XYZ file of C-alpha atoms in Angstrom:
536
model
C 0.000 0.000 0.000
C 1.164 3.499 -0.782
C 2.372 5.538 2.176
C 1.537 8.879 0.637
C -2.079 9.147 1.902
C -0.841 8.554 5.443
C 1.892 11.127 4.898
C -0.674 13.647 3.783
C -2.730 12.967 6.890
C 0.378 13.657 8.936
C 0.970 16.844 6.986
C -2.509 18.160 7.756
C -2.780 16.828 11.303
C -1.585 20.134 12.738
C -4.763 21.813 11.569
C -6.672 19.701 14.061
C -4.207 19.459 16.948
C -3.868 22.037 19.667
C -0.368 20.723 20.359
C 1.102 21.817 17.033
C 3.253 24.877 16.474
C 1.051 27.770 15.342
C 3.561 28.580 12.606
C 2.396 25.453 10.729
C -1.240 26.594 10.581
C -0.693 28.614 7.416
C 0.852 25.845 5.361
C -0.735 25.200 1.988
C -1.919 21.798 0.751
C 0.652 20.191 -1.504
C -0.103 21.126 -5.128
C -1.504 18.414 -7.376
C 1.547 18.736 -9.628
C 3.820 17.747 -6.727
C 1.509 14.914 -5.669
C 1.568 13.521 -9.203
C 5.330 13.152 -8.990
C 5.247 11.659 -5.490
C 2.533 9.182 -6.569
C 4.542 7.648 -9.419
C 4.791 3.825 -9.257
C 8.514 4.119 -8.607
C 7.684 5.521 -5.135
C 5.053 2.954 -4.129
C 7.062 1.978 -1.036
C 8.882 5.273 -0.508
C 8.437 7.966 2.109
C 8.433 11.625 1.088
C 9.031 14.626 3.320
C 9.141 18.303 2.469
C 9.581 21.670 4.169
C 9.345 24.992 2.329
C 9.505 28.371 4.087
C 9.946 31.981 3.105
C 13.557 32.898 3.898
C 12.839 36.401 5.169
C 9.565 35.979 7.060
C 9.841 32.332 8.077
C 6.307 31.708 6.765
C 5.643 27.967 6.335
C 4.492 27.249 2.808
C 4.516 23.444 2.443
C 5.012 20.966 5.269
C 5.053 17.181 4.928
C 6.662 15.012 7.616
C 9.089 17.838 8.297
C 9.877 16.788 11.867
C 10.695 13.145 11.084
C 14.313 11.960 10.895
C 15.286 10.853 7.399
C 18.505 9.933 5.645
C 20.229 12.981 4.177
C 22.952 11.558 1.961
C 25.325 14.357 1.021
C 22.968 17.110 2.169
C 24.831 16.398 5.411
C 27.675 18.440 3.853
C 25.645 21.641 4.212
C 26.162 21.232 7.972
C 29.866 20.317 8.081
C 30.848 22.924 5.500
C 28.637 25.571 7.093
C 30.187 25.063 10.529
C 33.741 25.244 9.163
C 32.938 28.296 7.060
C 31.499 30.081 10.107
C 34.606 29.454 12.177
C 37.385 29.768 9.576
C 35.840 32.574 7.529
C 35.412 32.796 3.774
C 38.875 34.348 3.308
C 40.810 31.767 5.312
C 43.884 30.480 3.476
C 45.749 27.292 4.225
C 49.508 27.637 4.580
C 51.652 24.586 3.940
C 55.267 25.303 4.956
C 58.513 23.441 4.402
C 61.153 23.716 7.127
C 64.889 22.930 6.958
C 66.050 21.055 10.045
C 69.845 20.837 10.201
C 72.897 22.774 9.060
C 72.996 24.617 5.732
C 76.424 25.174 4.193
C 77.473 28.140 2.092
C 77.283 25.860 -0.929
C 73.608 25.156 -0.260
C 74.000 21.663 1.190
C 71.499 20.932 3.951
C 72.847 18.340 6.338
C 69.547 17.327 7.819
C 65.921 16.974 6.757
C 63.277 18.948 4.927
C 59.904 18.780 6.653
C 56.583 19.537 4.953
C 53.904 20.369 7.535
C 50.402 19.543 6.294
C 47.819 22.241 7.072
C 44.676 20.582 5.729
C 44.869 22.101 2.241
C 42.316 20.115 0.243
C 43.808 20.768 -3.203
C 47.437 21.889 -2.670
C 47.148 23.971 -5.834
C 46.191 20.976 -7.953
C 42.894 22.575 -9.006
C 44.027 26.203 -9.195
C 43.077 28.055 -12.372
C 44.798 31.175 -13.771
C 41.664 33.108 -12.760
C 42.231 32.308 -9.088
C 39.416 29.794 -8.758
C 39.280 26.113 -7.897
C 38.460 23.950 -10.915
C 35.686 21.362 -10.717
C 33.482 19.444 -13.147
C 29.904 18.226 -12.929
C 31.161 14.643 -12.481
C 34.215 14.759 -10.232
C 36.969 12.156 -10.274
C 36.402 11.430 -6.575
C 33.192 9.631 -7.645
C 34.567 8.059 -10.833
C 34.412 4.493 -9.537
C 30.930 4.747 -8.044
C 29.438 6.664 -10.990
C 31.277 4.725 -13.680
C 33.360 7.621 -15.014
C 34.256 11.283 -14.489
C 35.395 14.474 -16.186
C 38.924 15.440 -15.168
C 39.852 19.042 -14.421
C 42.555 20.724 -16.504
C 45.094 22.004 -13.908
C 48.202 19.972 -13.119
C 47.579 17.997 -9.885
C 51.234 18.546 -8.903
C 51.151 22.333 -9.283
C 51.413 23.092 -5.555
C 54.144 20.535 -4.908
C 56.153 21.935 -7.828
C 55.776 25.471 -6.458
C 57.012 24.365 -3.046
C 60.030 22.666 -4.625
C 60.820 25.797 -6.648
C 60.735 27.892 -3.469
C 63.082 25.474 -1.721
C 65.510 25.828 -4.626
C 65.129 29.614 -4.579
C 66.031 29.634 -0.876
C 69.517 28.507 -1.837
C 69.285 24.813 -1.032
C 70.931 22.703 -3.721
C 71.236 19.388 -1.900
C 69.465 17.667 0.983
C 71.904 15.360 2.695
C 69.176 13.741 4.734
C 65.505 12.914 4.267
C 62.230 14.548 3.310
C 59.511 14.047 5.936
C 55.790 14.871 5.967
C 54.245 16.037 9.250
C 50.575 15.013 9.193
C 49.865 15.503 12.917
C 47.315 18.312 12.477
C 44.571 15.984 13.753
C 44.085 12.287 14.429
C 43.611 10.511 11.119
C 40.485 8.420 10.600
C 38.651 6.474 7.921
C 35.100 6.941 6.680
C 32.654 4.127 7.559
C 33.338 2.034 4.427
C 37.058 2.158 5.220
C 38.040 3.205 1.705
C 39.133 6.792 2.329
C 41.637 8.010 4.909
C 40.882 11.524 6.172
C 44.224 13.260 6.473
C 45.575 16.825 6.293
C 48.009 15.720 3.532
C 46.246 15.597 0.179
C 47.543 15.541 -3.393
C 45.025 15.069 -6.243
C 42.466 13.966 -3.645
C 44.909 11.118 -2.923
C 43.894 9.453 -6.165
C 45.584 8.311 -9.365
C 43.326 8.998 -12.365
C 43.243 6.411 -15.146
C 41.753 7.319 -18.543
C 40.923 4.526 -21.022
C 40.108 5.307 -24.658
C 39.124 2.597 -27.180
C 40.855 2.447 -30.571
C 40.113 -0.143 -33.295
C 38.691 -3.609 -32.543
C 41.488 -6.011 -31.741
C 43.968 -3.225 -30.981
C 45.235 -2.071 -27.572
C 43.192 0.688 -25.965
C 44.911 3.925 -24.985
C 45.522 3.930 -21.238
C 46.942 7.017 -19.531
C 47.120 8.157 -15.914
C 48.024 11.041 -13.656
C 49.998 11.962 -11.658
C 52.895 9.911 -12.985
C 55.335 9.052 -10.217
C 57.674 6.359 -8.981
C 55.363 6.235 -5.965
C 52.637 4.436 -7.912
C 52.789 3.076 -11.455
C 49.984 1.723 -13.638
C 50.378 -1.409 -15.734
C 47.699 -1.854 -18.399
C 46.647 -4.633 -20.739
C 43.352 -3.468 -22.213
C 42.167 -4.431 -25.678
C 39.525 -2.760 -27.821
C 36.559 -5.043 -28.382
C 33.854 -4.969 -31.081
C 31.319 -2.160 -31.094
C 28.282 -2.956 -29.013
C 30.186 -5.359 -26.774
C 30.411 -5.393 -23.003
C 32.795 -3.328 -20.897
C 34.901 -5.806 -18.936
C 37.715 -4.270 -16.903
C 39.520 -5.338 -13.755
C 41.453 -2.917 -11.531
C 43.765 -4.432 -8.915
C 46.572 -3.248 -6.648
C 45.458 0.129 -5.403
C 43.814 -1.282 -2.320
C 47.090 -2.527 -0.801
C 47.758 -0.211 2.202
C 51.477 -1.001 2.491
C 52.292 -0.540 -1.172
C 53.178 3.167 -1.219
C 56.794 3.727 -0.238
C 58.004 0.373 -1.535
C 59.666 -0.165 -4.953
C 57.393 -1.514 -7.665
C 54.152 -0.239 -6.140
C 51.577 -0.328 -8.925
C 48.032 -0.933 -9.979
C 46.995 -3.070 -12.911
C 44.194 -2.617 -15.437
C 43.176 -5.551 -17.613
C 40.245 -6.419 -19.828
C 38.299 -5.091 -22.780
C 36.502 -1.892 -23.759
C 34.054 -1.735 -26.709
C 35.186 0.324 -29.697
C 32.099 2.563 -29.407
C 32.049 2.805 -25.622
C 30.585 5.923 -24.064
C 29.896 6.303 -20.329
C 26.208 6.257 -19.380
C 26.326 9.626 -17.622
C 25.553 12.730 -19.690
C 28.423 14.834 -21.012
C 31.237 12.410 -20.149
C 33.336 11.648 -23.254
C 35.757 9.021 -21.935
C 36.099 6.314 -19.320
C 37.863 7.465 -16.143
C 38.528 5.329 -13.071
C 40.801 5.881 -10.087
C 43.211 4.089 -7.768
C 43.138 5.218 -4.142
C 46.362 6.163 -2.384
C 46.263 4.446 1.002
C 49.342 6.154 2.492
C 49.019 9.859 1.576
C 52.013 11.046 3.602
C 54.455 8.574 2.041
C 52.962 9.444 -1.354
C 53.422 13.194 -0.794
C 56.998 12.608 0.406
C 57.904 10.830 -2.844
C 56.146 13.447 -4.986
C 58.012 16.249 -3.201
C 61.398 14.560 -3.677
C 60.655 14.128 -7.389
C 59.595 17.799 -7.598
C 62.782 18.888 -5.819
C 64.863 16.954 -8.325
C 62.977 18.626 -11.200
C 63.786 21.974 -9.540
C 67.507 21.120 -9.352
C 67.682 20.080 -5.692
C 69.389 16.743 -5.014
C 68.077 14.533 -2.205
C 70.392 11.789 -0.971
C 67.649 9.718 0.670
C 65.931 7.031 -1.378
C 63.117 8.538 -3.406
C 60.828 5.564 -2.954
C 60.634 4.897 0.768
C 58.009 5.253 3.513
C 57.506 8.510 5.341
C 59.415 8.517 8.660
C 57.358 10.364 11.300
C 59.863 9.351 13.981
C 62.219 11.953 12.483
C 59.818 14.800 13.286
C 60.584 17.330 16.012
C 58.065 17.984 18.817
C 54.803 19.559 17.636
C 54.877 23.344 17.740
C 58.677 23.537 17.731
C 59.080 24.895 14.202
C 60.531 28.418 13.906
C 60.037 30.951 11.141
C 63.757 31.335 10.558
C 63.933 27.709 9.371
C 61.057 28.050 6.917
C 62.371 27.690 3.356
C 59.072 27.513 1.451
C 55.342 27.948 1.932
C 52.406 27.223 -0.315
C 49.416 29.505 0.297
C 46.009 28.271 -0.832
C 43.131 30.054 -2.465
C 40.437 31.261 -0.012
C 38.407 28.613 1.775
C 35.315 29.967 0.014
C 36.724 28.430 -3.166
C 36.937 25.096 -1.387
C 33.353 25.295 -0.151
C 32.300 25.722 -3.795
C 34.196 22.582 -4.746
C 32.832 20.555 -1.815
C 29.170 21.463 -2.247
C 29.055 21.784 -6.035
C 30.433 18.293 -6.684
C 29.621 16.685 -3.303
C 33.256 16.176 -2.362
C 33.297 13.591 0.445
C 36.938 13.991 1.438
C 36.524 17.775 1.588
C 33.423 17.556 3.780
C 35.107 15.234 6.265
C 38.191 17.436 6.258
C 35.965 20.469 6.915
C 34.446 18.709 9.906
C 37.919 18.186 11.347
C 38.967 21.769 10.589
C 35.874 22.970 12.450
C 36.749 20.591 15.282
C 40.218 22.084 15.570
C 38.676 25.525 16.144
C 36.865 23.965 19.126
C 39.910 22.146 20.478
C 38.838 18.784 19.043
C 41.437 16.578 17.331
C 39.486 13.343 16.844
C 36.447 12.532 14.718
C 34.359 11.742 17.796
C 35.179 14.993 19.581
C 34.688 16.993 16.363
C 31.228 15.445 15.893
C 30.383 16.244 19.524
C 31.530 19.862 19.134
C 29.497 20.221 15.938
C 26.393 18.824 17.616
C 26.768 21.206 20.543
C 27.139 24.169 18.174
C 24.105 23.197 16.091
C 21.956 22.918 19.200
C 23.225 25.882 21.204
C 24.211 28.354 18.481
C 21.828 27.431 15.647
C 18.813 26.460 17.736
C 18.334 23.082 16.050
C 16.622 20.428 18.156
C 18.924 17.575 19.090
C 16.140 15.090 18.350
C 15.981 16.245 14.733
C 19.457 15.258 13.553
C 21.845 12.373 14.037
C 25.350 12.431 12.552
C 27.076 9.452 14.208
C 30.188 8.790 12.128
C 31.236 11.331 9.505
C 30.900 14.753 7.898
C 30.018 13.743 4.345
C 26.675 11.952 4.708
C 26.323 8.312 3.769
C 25.658 5.768 5.037
C 24.062 6.851 8.322
C 23.524 10.627 8.558
C 19.934 11.643 9.305
C 18.181 14.964 9.769
C 14.575 16.073 9.663
C 13.656 18.649 7.004
C 12.904 21.040 9.891
C 16.535 20.819 11.005
C 17.947 21.329 7.532
C 15.718 24.327 6.824
C 16.656 25.799 10.218
C 20.345 25.425 9.333
C 19.876 27.077 5.941
C 17.916 29.991 7.423
C 20.447 30.508 10.206
C 23.329 30.468 7.718
C 21.591 33.276 5.816
C 22.075 35.493 8.877
C 25.845 34.932 9.052
C 28.533 37.119 7.517
C 29.758 34.159 5.457
C 26.383 33.599 3.784
C 27.389 35.006 0.357
C 30.193 32.429 0.138
C 27.896 29.682 1.455
C 25.103 30.497 -0.982
C 27.497 30.691 -3.934
C 28.676 27.159 -3.144
C 25.362 25.449 -3.851
C 24.831 23.690 -7.190
C 22.568 25.651 -9.517
C 19.756 23.864 -11.340
C 20.671 23.293 -14.986
C 23.864 25.330 -14.633
C 26.633 23.704 -12.620
C 27.752 21.090 -10.140
C 25.571 18.066 -9.465
C 22.530 19.946 -10.858
C 24.136 20.877 -14.188
C 22.325 18.299 -16.362
C 18.965 18.434 -14.553
C 16.271 19.746 -16.862
C 18.795 20.270 -19.633
C 19.966 16.785 -20.642
C 17.383 15.728 -21.690
C 15.369 18.978 -21.853
C 12.412 19.109 -19.479
C 9.750 21.781 -20.109
C 8.563 21.659 -16.495
C 12.045 22.316 -15.113
C 13.132 24.795 -17.781
C 11.567 27.942 -16.241
C 13.407 27.259 -12.954
C 16.845 26.800 -14.504
C 19.263 29.136 -12.749
C 16.737 29.833 -9.970
C 17.194 26.766 -7.733
C 20.321 26.505 -5.573
C 20.310 23.097 -3.942
C 22.708 20.578 -2.458
C 21.876 17.069 -3.542
C 22.280 13.938 -1.467
C 22.129 10.263 -2.388
C 22.375 7.162 -0.202
C 22.587 3.739 -1.832
C 23.172 0.735 0.437
C 24.308 -2.098 -1.824
C 21.633 -1.971 -4.522
C 18.965 -0.493 -2.222
C 18.191 3.136 -3.031
C 17.817 4.503 0.486
C 17.555 8.251 -0.098
C 17.586 11.108 -2.557
C 17.486 14.637 -1.147
C 17.525 18.205 -2.460
C 17.956 21.094 -0.006
C 18.784 24.752 -0.451
C 17.269 27.956 -1.755
C 14.804 28.883 -4.508
C 14.433 32.355 -6.003
C 10.741 31.908 -6.693
C 8.782 33.253 -9.634
C 7.157 35.808 -7.335
C 10.561 37.302 -6.505
C 10.863 36.071 -2.956
C 13.565 33.653 -1.786
C 12.490 30.331 -0.322
C 14.345 27.771 1.766
C 13.461 24.122 1.270
C 14.366 20.530 2.038
C 12.918 17.732 -0.097
C 13.516 14.084 0.873
C 12.492 10.723 -0.485
C 13.594 7.666 1.514
C 13.291 3.903 0.937
C 12.812 4.053 -2.820
C 13.706 0.397 -3.366
C 16.185 -1.849 -5.133
C 17.906 -0.196 -8.076
C 17.525 -1.996 -11.379
C 19.976 0.290 -13.191
C 21.361 3.824 -13.068
C 18.457 5.153 -15.152
C 16.187 4.771 -12.112
C 18.549 6.855 -10.007
C 18.571 9.552 -12.684
C 14.753 9.448 -12.802
C 14.521 10.149 -9.058
C 17.049 12.948 -9.427
C 14.986 14.537 -12.204
C 11.738 14.058 -10.305
C 13.137 16.078 -7.396
C 14.208 18.650 -9.965
C 10.599 18.796 -11.188
C 9.233 19.262 -7.667
C 11.777 22.037 -7.097
C 10.657 23.703 -10.322
C 6.994 23.435 -9.305
C 7.782 25.097 -5.986
C 9.535 27.873 -7.944
C 6.571 28.351 -10.276
C 3.762 28.364 -7.716
C 5.346 30.654 -5.126
């Protein structure tokens, strides 16, 4: 039996209950156009919830199950990024220094070590554009394996490391008669619930190696390329081009080995077949892109920095390919400015919030949670989550019963929040000095980020009038093949001219048959968002 009639009863129950908040008494019935979408057969076993309010007045417009906890997916990032943005400020810049520890001769020989101190810079210059922005695409490489492909950004992932090496050379150092060490002690490292991603303050190319595979002629080897190229991690490929219309059959092995980085011969392998006419299923993606995950980011960064130093003309006597040696680090806080020989300064954090929210960057959201935690004296994931919860309750006025973020700052698999909580967050953020940067970070319907193709590819006449008027973070939770949640939340510049705040959830959609069903749900929430735009 459909749940929607019961949900509608819940939505209107406040009209007949003296115990309900008076602010709900002016809510409108859900429009028939919205109900038609929610009543589609695809949602026979699903649960919808919705909250729409006027940003300025707080007037409740639509209210359906708005006080019930539901899975948020990546809408969780609006919380973790918002908290970090409030505390760090939109103009905060990360500073990644390199210190010389030892004696420097007149000839430029350092008898001692170079130490890179990680500061939590998410991109280390690897996405910087000449215009001073952070580059991103609508399908980011951090989701290449889960989505099936990605669109790579143009900047060189090693740009920041190369700049640091050039500064070391410019300082007068010509040889390091010692080691290169990475200090990643900014906070206690942790892994996200699935264990695949290590959250660390040392990040190069999102700690990924990008592999691009392009078919040629049937029976011939496919073109396989990767970046960054380094002795730290090589790629060995044996991929043939199969007949047009055939099946994609590829196997990636090797990148999951935690102890591989820092040992000679560390590599991943790609084998199999790609059809001659292969195109990824996602819109606007021309080629197949997959990634290998770097499981030891500090050892990886150490090797990349040594290679960059050698390109800059600085000789390092230590073995290039070797593990990072944290036992060589001095006590925390003992670095002095007079030993600093290089420093990479990031773009403003507001550029990073755009990257994180536009493309739903999981590593960046978890890093933001830890950066917020550090401002509250918290160095572990558990204490950072506790500090965030306290701030949301005490500073933002969100009820503790209306959100539950037990493990991480990015969303899946277990983050929950009622639409009431999410709308409260979004309204409260609008009152903060950092709101312009926060607002500019949301994907825009039909324009950019995760909402770029919605209503455009393929064209949708219902969504078309709202293109460029809906600013919403999207969130998806898939547990195995079970489609647990799809969520849109953000702001709508309505047809009437007023700005709305909304949170739209659908939970428990069912078992996914193929990716087309996921795209259908995504577009359906785009339609509901467009209807809200049109009727208000």
